Amino acid sequence: MDLLNGVRAFAAVARRGSFSAAADDERTTQPVISRRIAALEEVLGGPLIERDFRPVGLTPLGRALLSNAQTLLTAERALVDAAASYRRGAVRLLVPPYPDAALWAAVRLRASATGVELDIEEDGRDSRLLRLRGGEVDAAILPVESARADWLVPLGLAQSTDQRQLTLASLRPTRADRERAARIVVLPEDGEGALLSTLRDTTARYGLAARQIHHAPDLVPALAGSLAGDDWILCSRAEADAWRLTWLPVKELPLSRTYRLDTISQRGTELFDMNLRRDVAAALGTAPLQDR
């Protein structure tokens, strides 16, 4: 069977709650949608759609597999986009998750002014390294030790607060609030390596409990805690500004993200001259180390 067409039909029916509406979305007919889903159900070993309801619903198997189906379709789109990027001769760059996409758009425009099409995609720290090593992209901004860094992004703690200064000692739990002490939320970009070790060691020296260092797999819950004034997010000033939080440097905690541009193609190497590196620095929320 055509697995992708079956998955597309399944996802369309799940989204629209109707075979006819799904057929309109897929620019085909209702019988074709029905046949594609029936073939998919045979491959997957059970019914995916509850056909006796209006709007139609998903069976327990359908609900269990919908997320996987959507992941497959996302991967298909990424494959098609990557092929188009390659045919265009674009340079593909992976960057850390960005709070302000407009600044990365400025990087792309700078590259375009030199006659090079630059495709920029945000991705997690581990995925950036693996995709670069696998040759999927031309360049990536990767975390490195400070001695090898092109860019240094100072970090502080951010929260919705009227405070104008912050010390680690003020976050030390008291007997009264030992179970509700403020947490320092660490985002995935900072969730391993020397930076995290330094954070743990330093906070322990100032009397903070280990449980006060909290890893956040997703940004939205982390922001909810900071907007409520309960948690502090470890982040850059640019991120705090984008999230409308007050950013405070902590003297006892001089942490920074340290990044280097790694390239595996000659075009990628030639593209990133000093002017473009300054635009990248602005997008990261810092300045090139050479300008400091």
PDB file of C-alpha atoms in Angstrom, residues 80-290:
ATOM      1  CA  VAL A  80      10.829  17.580   0.628  1.00  0.00           C
ATOM      2  CA  ASP A  81      12.029  20.964   1.923  1.00  0.00           C
ATOM      3  CA  ALA A  82      15.595  19.671   2.294  1.00  0.00           C
ATOM      4  CA  ALA A  83      15.583  18.385  -1.272  1.00  0.00           C
ATOM      5  CA  ALA A  84      14.308  21.742  -2.541  1.00  0.00           C
ATOM      6  CA  SER A  85      16.975  23.561  -0.529  1.00  0.00           C
ATOM      7  CA  TYR A  86      19.685  21.341  -2.015  1.00  0.00           C
ATOM      8  CA  ARG A  87      18.444  21.897  -5.582  1.00  0.00           C
ATOM      9  CA  ARG A  88      18.477  25.654  -5.032  1.00  0.00           C
ATOM     10  CA  GLY A  89      22.068  25.497  -3.837  1.00  0.00           C
ATOM     11  CA  ALA A  90      21.144  27.104  -0.527  1.00  0.00           C
ATOM     12  CA  VAL A  91      23.476  27.018   2.478  1.00  0.00           C
ATOM     13  CA  ARG A  92      21.656  25.346   5.374  1.00  0.00           C
ATOM     14  CA  LEU A  93      22.362  26.623   8.893  1.00  0.00           C
ATOM     15  CA  LEU A  94      21.115  25.199  12.197  1.00  0.00           C
ATOM     16  CA  VAL A  95      20.804  27.632  15.100  1.00  0.00           C
ATOM     17  CA  PRO A  96      19.682  27.491  18.753  1.00  0.00           C
ATOM     18  CA  PRO A  97      15.996  28.069  19.499  1.00  0.00           C
ATOM     19  CA  TYR A  98      15.410  31.753  18.837  1.00  0.00           C
ATOM     20  CA  PRO A  99      13.267  34.178  20.795  1.00  0.00           C
ATOM     21  CA  ASP A 100      13.186  36.723  17.956  1.00  0.00           C
ATOM     22  CA  ALA A 101      12.873  35.270  14.455  1.00  0.00           C
ATOM     23  CA  ALA A 102      13.190  38.733  12.895  1.00  0.00           C
ATOM     24  CA  LEU A 103      16.857  38.896  13.893  1.00  0.00           C
ATOM     25  CA  TRP A 104      17.560  35.629  12.093  1.00  0.00           C
ATOM     26  CA  ALA A 105      15.645  36.986   9.107  1.00  0.00           C
ATOM     27  CA  ALA A 106      18.166  39.848   9.081  1.00  0.00           C
ATOM     28  CA  VAL A 107      20.980  37.277   8.929  1.00  0.00           C
ATOM     29  CA  ARG A 108      19.303  35.681   5.940  1.00  0.00           C
ATOM     30  CA  LEU A 109      18.918  39.055   4.209  1.00  0.00           C
ATOM     31  CA  ARG A 110      22.595  39.851   4.804  1.00  0.00           C
ATOM     32  CA  ALA A 111      23.542  36.563   3.152  1.00  0.00           C
ATOM     33  CA  SER A 112      21.157  37.235   0.268  1.00  0.00           C
ATOM     34  CA  ALA A 113      22.884  40.572  -0.349  1.00  0.00           C
ATOM     35  CA  THR A 114      26.076  38.617  -1.060  1.00  0.00           C
ATOM     36  CA  GLY A 115      24.286  36.410  -3.573  1.00  0.00           C
ATOM     37  CA  VAL A 116      23.894  33.373  -1.287  1.00  0.00           C
ATOM     38  CA  GLU A 117      20.582  31.877  -0.267  1.00  0.00           C
ATOM     39  CA  LEU A 118      20.742  30.933   3.408  1.00  0.00           C
ATOM     40  CA  ASP A 119      18.169  28.604   4.930  1.00  0.00           C
ATOM     41  CA  ILE A 120      18.040  28.918   8.738  1.00  0.00           C
ATOM     42  CA  GLU A 121      16.392  26.364  10.997  1.00  0.00           C
ATOM     43  CA  GLU A 122      16.271  26.249  14.784  1.00  0.00           C
ATOM     44  CA  ASP A 123      16.992  22.954  16.508  1.00  0.00           C
ATOM     45  CA  GLY A 124      18.085  21.535  19.847  1.00  0.00           C
ATOM     46  CA  ARG A 125      21.749  21.382  20.845  1.00  0.00           C
ATOM     47  CA  ASP A 126      22.212  17.615  20.411  1.00  0.00           C
ATOM     48  CA  SER A 127      20.267  17.481  17.168  1.00  0.00           C
ATOM     49  CA  ARG A 128      22.331  20.324  15.682  1.00  0.00           C
ATOM     50  CA  LEU A 129      25.545  18.390  16.254  1.00  0.00           C
ATOM     51  CA  LEU A 130      24.195  15.091  14.921  1.00  0.00           C
ATOM     52  CA  ARG A 131      22.696  16.638  11.799  1.00  0.00           C
ATOM     53  CA  LEU A 132      25.898  18.521  11.013  1.00  0.00           C
ATOM     54  CA  ARG A 133      28.030  15.420  11.501  1.00  0.00           C
ATOM     55  CA  GLY A 134      25.651  13.478   9.287  1.00  0.00           C
ATOM     56  CA  GLY A 135      26.122  15.983   6.468  1.00  0.00           C
ATOM     57  CA  GLU A 136      22.464  17.004   6.450  1.00  0.00           C
ATOM     58  CA  VAL A 137      23.336  20.722   6.740  1.00  0.00           C
ATOM     59  CA  ASP A 138      26.262  22.963   5.802  1.00  0.00           C
ATOM     60  CA  ALA A 139      26.754  24.728   9.127  1.00  0.00           C
ATOM     61  CA  ALA A 140      25.563  24.804  12.709  1.00  0.00           C
ATOM     62  CA  ILE A 141      26.025  26.978  15.781  1.00  0.00           C
ATOM     63  CA  LEU A 142      27.236  24.579  18.457  1.00  0.00           C
ATOM     64  CA  PRO A 143      28.091  24.879  22.169  1.00  0.00           C
ATOM     65  CA  VAL A 144      31.840  24.669  22.834  1.00  0.00           C
ATOM     66  CA  GLU A 145      34.279  25.460  25.615  1.00  0.00           C
ATOM     67  CA  SER A 146      34.968  29.183  25.990  1.00  0.00           C
ATOM     68  CA  ALA A 147      38.502  28.979  24.583  1.00  0.00           C
ATOM     69  CA  ARG A 148      37.107  27.950  21.175  1.00  0.00           C
ATOM     70  CA  ALA A 149      34.022  30.183  21.143  1.00  0.00           C
ATOM     71  CA  ASP A 150      33.045  32.710  18.480  1.00  0.00           C
ATOM     72  CA  TRP A 151      30.203  34.097  20.605  1.00  0.00           C
ATOM     73  CA  LEU A 152      29.613  34.377  24.337  1.00  0.00           C
ATOM     74  CA  VAL A 153      26.026  34.902  25.520  1.00  0.00           C
ATOM     75  CA  PRO A 154      25.798  36.038  29.185  1.00  0.00           C
ATOM     76  CA  LEU A 155      23.080  34.365  31.226  1.00  0.00           C
ATOM     77  CA  GLY A 156      21.087  35.610  34.171  1.00  0.00           C
ATOM     78  CA  LEU A 157      17.848  34.784  35.930  1.00  0.00           C
ATOM     79  CA  ALA A 158      14.488  36.073  34.697  1.00  0.00           C
ATOM     80  CA  GLN A 159      11.065  36.363  36.258  1.00  0.00           C
ATOM     81  CA  SER A 160       8.040  38.643  36.286  1.00  0.00           C
ATOM     82  CA  THR A 161       9.222  40.834  39.150  1.00  0.00           C
ATOM     83  CA  ASP A 162       9.893  44.397  40.265  1.00  0.00           C
ATOM     84  CA  GLN A 163      13.244  43.414  41.789  1.00  0.00           C
ATOM     85  CA  ARG A 164      16.310  45.246  40.562  1.00  0.00           C
ATOM     86  CA  GLN A 165      18.959  42.946  41.950  1.00  0.00           C
ATOM     87  CA  LEU A 166      19.239  39.305  42.918  1.00  0.00           C
ATOM     88  CA  THR A 167      21.654  37.187  44.897  1.00  0.00           C
ATOM     89  CA  LEU A 168      21.871  33.438  45.263  1.00  0.00           C
ATOM     90  CA  ALA A 169      21.640  33.827  49.023  1.00  0.00           C
ATOM     91  CA  SER A 170      18.145  35.286  48.619  1.00  0.00           C
ATOM     92  CA  LEU A 171      17.026  32.040  46.952  1.00  0.00           C
ATOM     93  CA  ARG A 172      18.249  29.856  49.800  1.00  0.00           C
ATOM     94  CA  PRO A 173      15.290  27.949  51.280  1.00  0.00           C
ATOM     95  CA  THR A 174      14.230  28.797  54.812  1.00  0.00           C
ATOM     96  CA  ARG A 175      12.643  26.410  57.264  1.00  0.00           C
ATOM     97  CA  ALA A 176       9.262  27.979  56.644  1.00  0.00           C
ATOM     98  CA  ASP A 177       9.313  27.613  52.853  1.00  0.00           C
ATOM     99  CA  ARG A 178      11.661  24.645  52.461  1.00  0.00           C
ATOM    100  CA  GLU A 179       9.125  22.759  50.331  1.00  0.00           C
ATOM    101  CA  ARG A 180       8.161  25.812  48.244  1.00  0.00           C
ATOM    102  CA  ALA A 181      11.547  27.404  47.637  1.00  0.00           C
ATOM    103  CA  ALA A 182      11.970  29.205  44.317  1.00  0.00           C
ATOM    104  CA  ARG A 183      13.388  27.047  41.532  1.00  0.00           C
ATOM    105  CA  ILE A 184      15.990  27.882  38.909  1.00  0.00           C
ATOM    106  CA  VAL A 185      14.615  26.531  35.647  1.00  0.00           C
ATOM    107  CA  VAL A 186      17.175  25.229  33.159  1.00  0.00           C
ATOM    108  CA  LEU A 187      16.127  25.124  29.497  1.00  0.00           C
ATOM    109  CA  PRO A 188      17.169  22.275  27.160  1.00  0.00           C
ATOM    110  CA  GLU A 189      19.861  24.462  25.552  1.00  0.00           C
ATOM    111  CA  ASP A 190      21.691  24.559  28.903  1.00  0.00           C
ATOM    112  CA  GLY A 191      20.726  21.148  30.235  1.00  0.00           C
ATOM    113  CA  GLU A 192      24.119  19.451  30.174  1.00  0.00           C
ATOM    114  CA  GLY A 193      27.868  20.024  30.095  1.00  0.00           C
ATOM    115  CA  ALA A 194      30.150  22.358  32.002  1.00  0.00           C
ATOM    116  CA  LEU A 195      27.538  25.112  32.323  1.00  0.00           C
ATOM    117  CA  LEU A 196      25.147  22.851  34.198  1.00  0.00           C
ATOM    118  CA  SER A 197      27.927  21.500  36.425  1.00  0.00           C
ATOM    119  CA  THR A 198      28.973  25.026  37.334  1.00  0.00           C
ATOM    120  CA  LEU A 199      25.368  25.956  38.104  1.00  0.00           C
ATOM    121  CA  ARG A 200      24.922  22.979  40.415  1.00  0.00           C
ATOM    122  CA  ASP A 201      28.250  23.463  42.214  1.00  0.00           C
ATOM    123  CA  THR A 202      27.797  27.201  42.710  1.00  0.00           C
ATOM    124  CA  THR A 203      24.218  27.035  43.954  1.00  0.00           C
ATOM    125  CA  ALA A 204      25.147  24.245  46.371  1.00  0.00           C
ATOM    126  CA  ARG A 205      27.919  26.420  47.822  1.00  0.00           C
ATOM    127  CA  TYR A 206      25.366  29.144  48.553  1.00  0.00           C
ATOM    128  CA  GLY A 207      23.029  26.752  50.328  1.00  0.00           C
ATOM    129  CA  LEU A 208      20.455  26.070  47.626  1.00  0.00           C
ATOM    130  CA  ALA A 209      18.911  22.608  47.595  1.00  0.00           C
ATOM    131  CA  ALA A 210      19.527  20.284  44.657  1.00  0.00           C
ATOM    132  CA  ARG A 211      15.786  20.135  43.966  1.00  0.00           C
ATOM    133  CA  GLN A 212      15.800  23.884  43.274  1.00  0.00           C
ATOM    134  CA  ILE A 213      17.555  23.197  39.940  1.00  0.00           C
ATOM    135  CA  HIS A 214      14.731  22.144  37.650  1.00  0.00           C
ATOM    136  CA  HIS A 215      15.108  20.903  34.064  1.00  0.00           C
ATOM    137  CA  ALA A 216      12.320  22.135  31.773  1.00  0.00           C
ATOM    138  CA  PRO A 217      11.720  19.968  28.688  1.00  0.00           C
ATOM    139  CA  ASP A 218       9.223  22.519  27.340  1.00  0.00           C
ATOM    140  CA  LEU A 219       9.282  26.299  27.340  1.00  0.00           C
ATOM    141  CA  VAL A 220       5.598  27.055  27.999  1.00  0.00           C
ATOM    142  CA  PRO A 221       5.391  25.465  31.488  1.00  0.00           C
ATOM    143  CA  ALA A 222       8.701  27.111  32.372  1.00  0.00           C
ATOM    144  CA  LEU A 223       7.377  30.521  31.345  1.00  0.00           C
ATOM    145  CA  ALA A 224       4.160  29.966  33.257  1.00  0.00           C
ATOM    146  CA  GLY A 225       6.114  29.500  36.490  1.00  0.00           C
ATOM    147  CA  SER A 226       8.226  32.589  35.858  1.00  0.00           C
ATOM    148  CA  LEU A 227       5.280  34.764  34.864  1.00  0.00           C
ATOM    149  CA  ALA A 228       3.567  33.691  38.089  1.00  0.00           C
ATOM    150  CA  GLY A 229       6.614  34.840  40.062  1.00  0.00           C
ATOM    151  CA  ASP A 230       7.348  31.335  41.367  1.00  0.00           C
ATOM    152  CA  ASP A 231      10.404  30.285  39.343  1.00  0.00           C
ATOM    153  CA  TRP A 232      13.464  31.914  37.816  1.00  0.00           C
ATOM    154  CA  ILE A 233      14.470  30.978  34.263  1.00  0.00           C
ATOM    155  CA  LEU A 234      18.158  30.779  33.419  1.00  0.00           C
ATOM    156  CA  CYS A 235      18.320  32.639  30.097  1.00  0.00           C
ATOM    157  CA  SER A 236      19.848  35.483  28.099  1.00  0.00           C
ATOM    158  CA  ARG A 237      18.689  39.093  28.303  1.00  0.00           C
ATOM    159  CA  ALA A 238      17.343  38.835  24.729  1.00  0.00           C
ATOM    160  CA  GLU A 239      15.206  35.844  25.695  1.00  0.00           C
ATOM    161  CA  ALA A 240      13.900  37.585  28.802  1.00  0.00           C
ATOM    162  CA  ASP A 241      12.984  40.673  26.757  1.00  0.00           C
ATOM    163  CA  ALA A 242      11.131  38.544  24.206  1.00  0.00           C
ATOM    164  CA  TRP A 243       9.249  36.784  27.005  1.00  0.00           C
ATOM    165  CA  ARG A 244       8.498  40.080  28.832  1.00  0.00           C
ATOM    166  CA  LEU A 245      10.379  39.056  31.939  1.00  0.00           C
ATOM    167  CA  THR A 246      12.765  41.072  34.101  1.00  0.00           C
ATOM    168  CA  TRP A 247      16.316  39.829  33.538  1.00  0.00           C
ATOM    169  CA  LEU A 248      18.779  40.114  36.419  1.00  0.00           C
ATOM    170  CA  PRO A 249      22.468  39.219  36.325  1.00  0.00           C
ATOM    171  CA  VAL A 250      23.658  37.295  39.375  1.00  0.00           C
ATOM    172  CA  LYS A 251      27.175  38.242  40.483  1.00  0.00           C
ATOM    173  CA  GLU A 252      27.787  34.893  42.161  1.00  0.00           C
ATOM    174  CA  LEU A 253      26.690  33.033  39.025  1.00  0.00           C
ATOM    175  CA  PRO A 254      28.700  34.323  36.033  1.00  0.00           C
ATOM    176  CA  LEU A 255      27.385  31.856  33.458  1.00  0.00           C
ATOM    177  CA  SER A 256      27.419  32.173  29.667  1.00  0.00           C
ATOM    178  CA  ARG A 257      26.535  30.118  26.650  1.00  0.00           C
ATOM    179  CA  THR A 258      29.597  29.793  24.453  1.00  0.00           C
ATOM    180  CA  TYR A 259      29.001  29.059  20.780  1.00  0.00           C
ATOM    181  CA  ARG A 260      31.107  28.312  17.738  1.00  0.00           C
ATOM    182  CA  LEU A 261      30.137  28.181  14.079  1.00  0.00           C
ATOM    183  CA  ASP A 262      31.093  24.820  12.592  1.00  0.00           C
ATOM    184  CA  THR A 263      30.842  24.255   8.843  1.00  0.00           C
ATOM    185  CA  ILE A 264      31.404  21.211   6.648  1.00  0.00           C
ATOM    186  CA  SER A 265      31.145  22.887   3.233  1.00  0.00           C
ATOM    187  CA  GLN A 266      33.363  25.418   1.519  1.00  0.00           C
ATOM    188  CA  ARG A 267      30.369  27.619   0.696  1.00  0.00           C
ATOM    189  CA  GLY A 268      29.387  27.673   4.338  1.00  0.00           C
ATOM    190  CA  THR A 269      32.897  28.663   5.387  1.00  0.00           C
ATOM    191  CA  GLU A 270      33.144  31.453   2.825  1.00  0.00           C
ATOM    192  CA  LEU A 271      29.705  32.865   3.618  1.00  0.00           C
ATOM    193  CA  PHE A 272      30.258  33.754   7.255  1.00  0.00           C
ATOM    194  CA  ASP A 273      32.480  36.822   7.044  1.00  0.00           C
ATOM    195  CA  MET A 274      32.766  39.308   9.915  1.00  0.00           C
ATOM    196  CA  ASN A 275      29.663  41.295   8.899  1.00  0.00           C
ATOM    197  CA  LEU A 276      27.465  38.214   8.880  1.00  0.00           C
ATOM    198  CA  ARG A 277      28.973  37.047  12.176  1.00  0.00           C
ATOM    199  CA  ARG A 278      27.921  40.343  13.764  1.00  0.00           C
ATOM    200  CA  ASP A 279      24.356  39.752  12.573  1.00  0.00           C
ATOM    201  CA  VAL A 280      24.485  36.235  14.017  1.00  0.00           C
ATOM    202  CA  ALA A 281      25.717  37.723  17.297  1.00  0.00           C
ATOM    203  CA  ALA A 282      22.752  40.101  17.388  1.00  0.00           C
ATOM    204  CA  ALA A 283      20.374  37.194  16.809  1.00  0.00           C
ATOM    205  CA  LEU A 284      22.020  35.272  19.644  1.00  0.00           C
ATOM    206  CA  GLY A 285      21.734  38.325  21.903  1.00  0.00           C
ATOM    207  CA  THR A 286      25.437  39.209  22.175  1.00  0.00           C
ATOM    208  CA  ALA A 287      28.415  40.578  20.214  1.00  0.00           C
ATOM    209  CA  PRO A 288      31.285  38.716  18.547  1.00  0.00           C
ATOM    210  CA  LEU A 289      34.162  38.062  20.949  1.00  0.00           C
ATOM    211  CA  GLN A 290      36.475  39.941  18.563  1.00  0.00           C
TER     212      GLN A 290
END
